CSV table of C-alpha atoms in Angstrom, one decimal:
chain,number,residue,atom,x,y,z
A,12,MET,CA,12.8,-1.9,-6.5
A,13,SER,CA,11.6,1.5,-8.1
A,14,ARG,CA,10.6,4.9,-6.4
A,15,SER,CA,7.5,3.8,-5.3
A,16,GLY,CA,4.8,4.8,-2.1
A,17,VAL,CA,2.7,2.5,-0.6
A,18,ILE,CA,-0.9,4.2,0.5
A,19,LEU,CA,-2.9,1.9,3.3
A,20,TYR,CA,-6.6,3.6,3.4
A,21,GLY,CA,-8.8,2.2,5.6
A,22,PRO,CA,-10.9,2.5,8.1
A,23,PRO,CA,-9.5,2.8,11.5
A,24,GLY,CA,-8.7,-1.6,12.7
A,25,SER,CA,-8.7,-2.6,9.8
A,26,GLY,CA,-4.5,-3.2,10.0
A,27,LYS,CA,-2.5,-0.7,8.8
A,28,ASP,CA,-0.2,-0.2,12.1
A,29,THR,CA,0.4,-4.0,12.5
A,30,ILE,CA,0.2,-5.2,8.3
A,31,THR,CA,3.6,-1.7,8.3
A,32,ALA,CA,5.3,-2.9,10.2
A,33,GLU,CA,4.8,-6.4,8.6
A,34,LEU,CA,5.7,-5.0,5.2
A,35,ALA,CA,9.4,-3.1,7.2
A,36,ARG,CA,9.8,-7.4,9.1
A,37,LEU,CA,9.6,-8.0,5.3
A,38,ARG,CA,11.8,-5.5,4.0
A,39,THR,CA,13.2,-3.1,6.0
A,40,GLU,CA,12.8,-0.5,2.5
A,41,PHE,CA,9.6,0.2,3.7
A,42,ALA,CA,9.2,2.8,6.6
A,43,LEU,CA,6.0,3.9,8.0
A,44,PHE,CA,6.1,7.9,7.1
A,45,GLU,CA,5.0,9.5,10.4
A,46,ARG,CA,2.4,12.2,9.9
A,47,LEU,CA,1.8,15.4,11.8
A,48,LYS,CA,-0.1,16.0,14.2
A,49,ALA,CA,-1.5,18.2,16.5
A,50,GLY,CA,-3.8,17.9,18.2
A,51,PRO,CA,-4.6,15.3,21.7
A,52,GLY,CA,-5.1,11.5,21.2
A,53,ARG,CA,-2.6,8.2,20.8
A,54,THR,CA,1.1,10.4,20.0
A,55,THR,CA,3.2,7.1,18.5
A,56,GLY,CA,3.5,7.3,14.6
A,57,TYR,CA,3.2,10.9,14.8
A,58,ARG,CA,5.4,13.5,14.7
A,59,LEU,CA,4.3,16.1,16.4
A,60,THR,CA,3.4,20.1,16.3
A,61,THR,CA,0.8,23.1,16.8
A,62,PRO,CA,-2.3,24.2,15.0
A,63,GLU,CA,0.2,27.0,13.8
A,64,ARG,CA,3.4,25.0,12.5
A,65,ILE,CA,0.7,23.5,10.2
A,66,GLU,CA,-1.0,26.2,9.1
A,67,GLN,CA,2.4,27.7,8.3
A,68,LEU,CA,3.4,25.1,6.4
A,69,SER,CA,0.2,24.8,3.9
A,70,ARG,CA,0.6,29.0,3.1
A,71,ASP,CA,3.2,27.6,1.8
A,72,GLY,CA,2.1,25.1,-0.3
A,73,GLU,CA,4.1,22.2,1.4
A,74,LEU,CA,2.0,20.2,1.8
A,75,LEU,CA,0.2,17.4,-0.3
A,76,TYR,CA,-2.7,16.6,2.2
A,77,ARG,CA,-4.4,17.8,5.9
A,78,ASN,CA,-7.3,16.6,7.6
A,79,THR,CA,-9.2,17.0,10.7
A,80,ARG,CA,-10.8,14.1,13.3
A,81,TYR,CA,-10.2,13.3,17.1
A,82,SER,CA,-10.4,16.2,17.5
A,83,ALA,CA,-6.5,16.6,16.4
A,84,ASP,CA,-5.2,18.0,13.1
A,85,TYR,CA,-3.1,16.0,10.9
A,86,ALA,CA,-0.8,16.9,7.6
A,87,ILE,CA,1.2,15.0,4.9
A,88,ASP,CA,4.0,17.3,3.6
A,89,ARG,CA,6.4,17.3,1.2
A,90,SER,CA,9.8,17.3,2.6
A,91,GLY,CA,8.5,14.7,5.1
A,92,VAL,CA,7.6,11.7,1.6
A,93,ALA,CA,11.5,13.7,0.4
A,94,ALA,CA,13.2,12.6,2.7
A,95,LEU,CA,12.0,8.7,3.4
A,96,VAL,CA,12.8,8.8,-0.4
A,97,GLU,CA,16.4,10.1,-0.3
A,98,GLY,CA,17.0,7.5,2.5
A,99,GLY,CA,16.7,5.4,-0.3
A,100,GLU,CA,12.9,3.8,2.1
A,101,VAL,CA,9.7,3.4,0.3
A,102,PRO,CA,7.4,5.1,2.9
A,103,VAL,CA,4.8,3.7,3.7
A,104,LEU,CA,0.9,6.1,4.3
A,105,HIS,CA,-2.0,5.0,6.6
A,106,MET,CA,-5.0,7.6,5.0
A,107,GLY,CA,-8.5,7.3,6.1
A,108,GLN,CA,-9.8,10.0,3.3
A,109,VAL,CA,-9.8,9.4,-0.8
A,110,ALA,CA,-9.7,12.6,-1.3
A,111,GLY,CA,-5.6,12.1,0.6
A,112,VAL,CA,-5.3,9.5,-1.7
A,113,THR,CA,-5.9,11.6,-4.3
A,114,ALA,CA,-4.0,14.0,-3.5
A,115,VAL,CA,-0.6,12.7,-2.1
A,116,ALA,CA,-1.3,10.5,-5.6
A,117,GLY,CA,0.0,13.8,-6.8
A,118,PHE,CA,3.9,13.9,-5.6
A,119,PRO,CA,6.4,12.3,-8.4
A,120,LEU,CA,6.4,8.3,-7.1
A,121,HIS,CA,4.8,4.9,-8.8
A,122,TRP,CA,2.3,4.9,-5.6
A,123,ILE,CA,0.1,0.7,-4.7
A,124,ARG,CA,-2.7,2.6,-3.7
A,125,VAL,CA,-3.8,-0.1,-0.7
A,126,LEU,CA,-8.1,-0.8,0.1
A,127,LEU,CA,-7.5,-2.5,3.4
A,128,TRP,CA,-11.2,-3.2,4.8
A,129,CYS,CA,-12.5,-5.6,7.7
A,130,PRO,CA,-16.5,-5.9,9.0
A,131,LEU,CA,-17.4,-3.0,11.5
A,132,ALA,CA,-17.4,-5.5,14.1
A,133,THR,CA,-13.7,-6.4,12.8
A,134,THR,CA,-12.6,-2.7,13.7
A,135,GLU,CA,-15.3,-3.3,17.0
A,136,SER,CA,-13.1,-5.7,19.0
A,137,ARG,CA,-9.5,-5.1,17.0
A,138,SER,CA,-10.4,-0.8,18.7
A,139,ILE,CA,-11.5,-2.7,22.4
A,140,GLY,CA,-8.6,-5.3,22.2
A,141,ARG,CA,-5.8,-2.1,21.5
A,142,GLY,CA,-7.2,-0.8,24.4
A,143,ASP,CA,-8.6,3.0,22.0
A,144,LYS,CA,-10.2,5.0,24.5
A,145,ASP,CA,-12.9,6.3,22.4
A,146,VAL,CA,-14.3,3.2,20.5
A,147,ASP,CA,-17.2,5.5,19.7
A,148,ALA,CA,-15.9,7.8,17.6
A,149,ARG,CA,-13.3,5.2,15.9
A,150,VAL,CA,-17.3,2.7,15.0
A,151,LYS,CA,-18.9,6.5,13.7
A,152,VAL,CA,-15.0,6.9,11.4
A,153,TRP,CA,-16.3,2.9,10.2
A,154,HIS,CA,-19.2,4.2,9.1
A,155,GLU,CA,-18.2,8.0,7.2
A,156,THR,CA,-15.1,5.6,5.4
A,157,ARG,CA,-17.9,3.3,4.2
A,158,GLU,CA,-19.6,6.8,2.9
A,159,ASP,CA,-16.8,8.5,1.1
A,160,LEU,CA,-15.1,4.6,-0.6
A,161,LEU,CA,-19.2,4.3,-2.2
A,162,ALA,CA,-18.6,8.2,-3.0
A,163,HIS,CA,-16.1,7.0,-5.4
A,164,GLU,CA,-16.7,4.4,-6.8
A,165,ALA,CA,-14.6,4.5,-9.4
A,166,GLU,CA,-11.8,5.0,-7.6
A,167,PRO,CA,-8.6,3.2,-9.1
A,168,TRP,CA,-6.7,0.6,-5.6
A,169,THR,CA,-4.0,-1.0,-6.7
A,170,LEU,CA,-4.7,-3.8,-4.2
A,171,THR,CA,-8.2,-4.6,-2.8
A,172,LEU,CA,-7.8,-7.0,0.8
A,173,ARG,CA,-9.9,-8.2,3.8
A,174,THR,CA,-8.3,-7.8,6.4
A,175,ASP,CA,-10.4,-9.9,8.9
A,176,THR,CA,-9.8,-12.9,6.1
A,177,LEU,CA,-6.3,-12.3,5.5
A,178,SER,CA,-3.3,-12.2,8.0
A,179,PRO,CA,-0.5,-9.4,8.2
A,180,THR,CA,1.9,-11.0,6.3
A,181,GLU,CA,-0.1,-12.5,3.9
A,182,SER,CA,-1.3,-8.6,3.1
A,183,ALA,CA,2.1,-7.6,3.7
A,184,ARG,CA,3.3,-9.6,0.9
A,185,ALA,CA,0.9,-8.7,-1.3
A,186,ILE,CA,1.7,-5.6,-1.5
A,187,ALA,CA,5.7,-5.7,-1.7
A,188,GLU,CA,4.9,-7.8,-4.3
A,189,ALA,CA,2.8,-5.1,-6.4
A,190,VAL,CA,5.2,-2.4,-5.1
A,191,SER,CA,8.1,-4.5,-7.2
A,192,GLN,CA,6.4,-5.2,-9.6
A,193,GLY,CA,5.6,-1.7,-10.1
A,194,ALA,CA,1.3,-3.3,-10.1
A,195,PRO,CA,-1.0,-0.2,-11.4
A,196,ALA,CA,-4.1,0.8,-9.5
A,197,GLU,CA,-7.2,0.1,-11.3
A,198,PRO,CA,-11.3,0.3,-10.7
A,199,ARG,CA,-12.5,-1.6,-8.3
A,200,ASN,CA,-16.0,-2.8,-7.1
A,201,VAL,CA,-15.9,-1.2,-3.7
A,202,ARG,CA,-19.9,-1.9,-3.0
A,203,GLU,CA,-19.4,-5.6,-3.4
A,204,LEU,CA,-16.4,-5.2,-1.3
A,205,VAL,CA,-17.4,-2.7,1.8
A,206,ALA,CA,-22.0,-4.6,1.6
């Protein structure tokens, strides 16, 4: 397998965590990249830090991308991605902004860019089902993600997967195959996808 990374972009509830777990089950070299996080909310899947540390990394030019959402600061650091790659792993990054997808693609790997999509009703039911305390905020972010996609229609994607119609195993297999083949990212009809 060539030096590759996977970017999973999609709204809340689109299956990023579930598909990442399935990728790791299929092939041990797939590994979740744990973003830096400073702030309230969920802690699983993150490396907890402080806003000051994120700011220092930013000043040092160490960040590929940073954003704020759900009253917390998040960041993707170069050294964190590099550590996974140097360990022989394929980093799997979770993204919620197209700007982040573009920024991370500057790190020298062959990025498999995967657009995960699900209808609003799926986001709501999955969010309620997993016990999220901020379902309304996640619904708001679903709408923001849709607008983000429509504002960046020309953005290329390796795969677009409807996670309300595909199982996590089917999605993970498609991603693993794209990684094995070194599949390119190409423009997709996102307007039709998110209609």
